[in-house]
Short mmCIF file of C-alpha atoms in Angstrom, two decimals:
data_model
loop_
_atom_site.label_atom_id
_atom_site.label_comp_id
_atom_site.label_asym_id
_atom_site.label_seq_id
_atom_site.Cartn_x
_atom_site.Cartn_y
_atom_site.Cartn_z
CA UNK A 299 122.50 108.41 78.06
CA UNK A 300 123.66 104.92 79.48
CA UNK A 301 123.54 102.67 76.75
CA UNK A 302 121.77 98.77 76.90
CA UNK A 303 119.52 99.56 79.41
CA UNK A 304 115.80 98.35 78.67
CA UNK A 305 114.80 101.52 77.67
CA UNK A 306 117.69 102.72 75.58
CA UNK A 307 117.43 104.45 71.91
CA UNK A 308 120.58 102.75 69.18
CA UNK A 309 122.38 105.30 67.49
CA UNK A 310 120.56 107.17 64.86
CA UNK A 311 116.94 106.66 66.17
CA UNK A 312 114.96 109.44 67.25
CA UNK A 313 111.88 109.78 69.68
CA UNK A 314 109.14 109.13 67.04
CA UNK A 315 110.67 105.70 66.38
CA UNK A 316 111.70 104.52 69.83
CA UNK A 317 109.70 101.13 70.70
CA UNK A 318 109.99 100.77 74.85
CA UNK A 319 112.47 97.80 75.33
CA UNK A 320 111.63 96.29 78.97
CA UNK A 321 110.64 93.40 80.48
CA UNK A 322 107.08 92.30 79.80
CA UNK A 323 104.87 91.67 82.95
CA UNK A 324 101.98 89.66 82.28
CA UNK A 325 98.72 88.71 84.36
CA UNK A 326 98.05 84.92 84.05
CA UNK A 327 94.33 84.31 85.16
CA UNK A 328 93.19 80.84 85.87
CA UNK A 329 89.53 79.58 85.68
CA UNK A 330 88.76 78.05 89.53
CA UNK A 331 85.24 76.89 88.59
CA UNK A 332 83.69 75.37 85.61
CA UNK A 333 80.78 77.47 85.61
CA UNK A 334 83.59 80.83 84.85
CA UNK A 335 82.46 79.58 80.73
CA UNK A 336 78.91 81.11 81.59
CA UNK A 337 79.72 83.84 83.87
CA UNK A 338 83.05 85.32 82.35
CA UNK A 339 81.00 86.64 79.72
CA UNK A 340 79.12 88.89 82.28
CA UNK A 341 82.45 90.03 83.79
CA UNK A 342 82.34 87.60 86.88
CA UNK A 343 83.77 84.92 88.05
CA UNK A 344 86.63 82.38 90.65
CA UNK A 345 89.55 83.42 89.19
CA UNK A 346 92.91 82.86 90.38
CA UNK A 347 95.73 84.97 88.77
CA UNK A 348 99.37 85.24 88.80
CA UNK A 349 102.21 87.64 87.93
CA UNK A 350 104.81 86.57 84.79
CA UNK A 351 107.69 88.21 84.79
CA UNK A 352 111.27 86.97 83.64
CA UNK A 353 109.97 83.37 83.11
CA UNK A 354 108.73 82.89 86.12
CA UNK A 355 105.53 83.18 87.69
CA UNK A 356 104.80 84.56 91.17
CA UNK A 357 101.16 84.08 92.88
CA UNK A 358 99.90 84.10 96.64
CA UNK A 359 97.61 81.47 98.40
CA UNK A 360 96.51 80.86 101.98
CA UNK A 361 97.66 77.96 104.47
CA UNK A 362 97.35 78.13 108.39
CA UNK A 363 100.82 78.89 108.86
CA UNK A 364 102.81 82.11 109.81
CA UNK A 365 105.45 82.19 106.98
CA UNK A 366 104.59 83.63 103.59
CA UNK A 367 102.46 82.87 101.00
CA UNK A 368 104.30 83.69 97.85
CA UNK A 369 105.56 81.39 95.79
CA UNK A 370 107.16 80.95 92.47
CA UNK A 371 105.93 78.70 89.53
CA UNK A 372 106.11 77.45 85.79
CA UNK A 373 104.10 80.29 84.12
CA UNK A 374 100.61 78.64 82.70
CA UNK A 375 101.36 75.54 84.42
CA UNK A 376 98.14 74.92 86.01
CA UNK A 377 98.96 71.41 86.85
CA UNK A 378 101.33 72.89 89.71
CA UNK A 379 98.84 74.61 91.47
CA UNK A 380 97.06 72.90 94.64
CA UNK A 381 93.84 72.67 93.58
CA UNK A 382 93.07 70.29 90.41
CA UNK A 383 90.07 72.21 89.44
CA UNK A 384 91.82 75.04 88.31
CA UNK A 385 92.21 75.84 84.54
CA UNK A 386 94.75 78.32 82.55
CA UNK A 387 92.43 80.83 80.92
CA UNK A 388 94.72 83.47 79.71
CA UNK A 389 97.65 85.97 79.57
CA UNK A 390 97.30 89.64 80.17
CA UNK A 391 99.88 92.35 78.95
CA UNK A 392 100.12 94.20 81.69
CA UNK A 393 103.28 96.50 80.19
CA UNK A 394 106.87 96.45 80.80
CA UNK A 395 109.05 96.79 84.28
CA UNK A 396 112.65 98.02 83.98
CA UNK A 397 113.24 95.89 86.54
CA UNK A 398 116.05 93.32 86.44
CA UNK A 399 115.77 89.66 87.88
CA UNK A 400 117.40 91.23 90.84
CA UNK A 401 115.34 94.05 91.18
CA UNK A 402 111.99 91.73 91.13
CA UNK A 403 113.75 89.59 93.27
CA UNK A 404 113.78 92.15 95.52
CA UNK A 405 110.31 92.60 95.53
CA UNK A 406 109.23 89.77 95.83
CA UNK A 407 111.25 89.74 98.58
CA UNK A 408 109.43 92.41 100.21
CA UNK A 409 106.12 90.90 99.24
CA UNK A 410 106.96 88.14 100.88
CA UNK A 411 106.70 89.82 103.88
CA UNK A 412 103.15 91.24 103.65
CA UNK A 413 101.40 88.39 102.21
CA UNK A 414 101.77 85.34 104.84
CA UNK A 415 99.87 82.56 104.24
CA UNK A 416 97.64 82.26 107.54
CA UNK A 417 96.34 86.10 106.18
CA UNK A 418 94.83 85.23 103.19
CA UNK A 419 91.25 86.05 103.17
CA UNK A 420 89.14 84.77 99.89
CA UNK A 421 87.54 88.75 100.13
CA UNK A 422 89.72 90.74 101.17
CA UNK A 423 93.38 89.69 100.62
CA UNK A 424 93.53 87.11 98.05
CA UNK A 425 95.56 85.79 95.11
CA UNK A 426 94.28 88.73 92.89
CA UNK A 427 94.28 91.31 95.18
CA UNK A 428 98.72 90.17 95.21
CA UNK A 429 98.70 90.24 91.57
CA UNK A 430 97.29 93.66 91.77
CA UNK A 431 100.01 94.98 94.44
CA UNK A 432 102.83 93.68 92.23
CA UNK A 433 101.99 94.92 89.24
CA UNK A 434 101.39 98.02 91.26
CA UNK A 435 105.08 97.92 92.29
CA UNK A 436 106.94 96.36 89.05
CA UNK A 437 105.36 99.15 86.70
CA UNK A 438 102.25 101.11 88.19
CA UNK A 439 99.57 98.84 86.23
CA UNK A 440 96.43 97.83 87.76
CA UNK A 441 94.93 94.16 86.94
CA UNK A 442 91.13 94.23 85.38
CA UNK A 443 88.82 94.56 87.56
CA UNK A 444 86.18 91.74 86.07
CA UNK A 445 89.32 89.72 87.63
CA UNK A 446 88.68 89.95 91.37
CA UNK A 447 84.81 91.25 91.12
CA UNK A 448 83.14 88.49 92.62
CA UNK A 449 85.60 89.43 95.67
CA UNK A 450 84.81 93.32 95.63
CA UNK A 451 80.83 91.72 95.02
CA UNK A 452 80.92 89.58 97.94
CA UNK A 453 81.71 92.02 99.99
CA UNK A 454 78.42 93.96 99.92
CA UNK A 455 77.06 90.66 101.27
CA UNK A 456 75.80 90.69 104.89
CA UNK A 457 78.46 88.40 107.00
CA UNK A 458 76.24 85.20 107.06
CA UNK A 459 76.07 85.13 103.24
CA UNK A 460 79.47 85.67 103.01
CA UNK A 461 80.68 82.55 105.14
CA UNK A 462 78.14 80.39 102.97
CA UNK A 463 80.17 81.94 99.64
CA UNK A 464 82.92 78.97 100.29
CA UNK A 465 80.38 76.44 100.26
CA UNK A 466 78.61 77.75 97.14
CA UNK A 467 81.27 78.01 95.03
CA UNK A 468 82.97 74.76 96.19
CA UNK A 469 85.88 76.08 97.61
CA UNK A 470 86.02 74.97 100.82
CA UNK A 471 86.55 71.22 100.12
CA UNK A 472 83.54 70.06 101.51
CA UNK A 473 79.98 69.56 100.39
CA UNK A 474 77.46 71.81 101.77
CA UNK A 475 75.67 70.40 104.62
CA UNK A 476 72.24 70.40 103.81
CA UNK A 477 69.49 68.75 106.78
CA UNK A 478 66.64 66.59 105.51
CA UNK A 479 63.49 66.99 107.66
CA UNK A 480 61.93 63.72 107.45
CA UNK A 481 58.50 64.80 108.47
CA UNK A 482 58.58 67.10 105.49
#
């Protein structure tokens, strides 16, 4: 047995004492909305969420451009992400990768790849559904799903609805338009 890996027994311990030594992974999950303090509770909710692993953390988000999404941050540092509103919440355990720094880098790498920024889709291929994929790949863990349920949710919604969903939650960056009938 190679010795110092992240998994490795010391001399003299046996199987019923042998504590996993990896590298922890955890899920950080940010509020996006105010109103999450009502509606967490219920198991819904904006969430955004990124991936801590080896003091860093790694998230996706959307722009209209044809390089990648992914990017690197403080982990909990809420003030770095682009929009203002959003809130640290909490940290998630999500188990241990044997991967190195190297080896993440390498996924990440690979990630980067897949998750471009003009391909971001609040439903369908957002921040959480990235968190999911990578702890998919660093150790076979799933996130929660109350995490990205208003996503999964929304999607039952008949296309109309879910355009307005943007406006609703006020993630669009502008107010919804609204049309006053004056002879009402």
């Amino acid at each position: 047995m190679e010795r110092g890996g992240p998994f490795s027994q010391e001399e003299g311990d046996d199987d019923r004492h042998r504590i996993p030594r990896g590298y922890e992974v955890k899920l950080n999950v940010y509020d996006m909305m105010w109103i999450n303090q009502y509606t967490a509770r219920f198991g819904v909710g904006a969430f955004h969420t990124g991936v801590e692993v080896h003091g860093k953390e790694y998230a996706y988000g959307g722009h209209p451009y044809t390089f990648t999404g992914v990017f690197a941050m403080t982990p909990k540092r809420d003030s770095e992400l682009m929009n203002q509103g959003v809130k640290f919440r909490e940290s998630i355990s999500m188990g241990f990768t044997s991967l190195t720094e190297e080896g993440v880098r390498e996924v990440v790498s690979a990630m980067e790849k897949e998750y471009i920024g003009q391909y971001y889709d609040m439903l369908h291929n957002n921040c959480n559904h990235f968190s999911d994929d990578f702890c998919r790949r660093l150790n076979g863990s799933h996130i929660p799903r109350w995490v990205n349920r208003l996503a999964y949710i929304s999607t039952w919604m008949p296309p109309i609805l879910v355009q307005c969903v943007p406006n609703w939650l006020g993630l669009s960056g502008a107010a919804p338009e609204t049309e006053v009938d004056p002879d009402a």
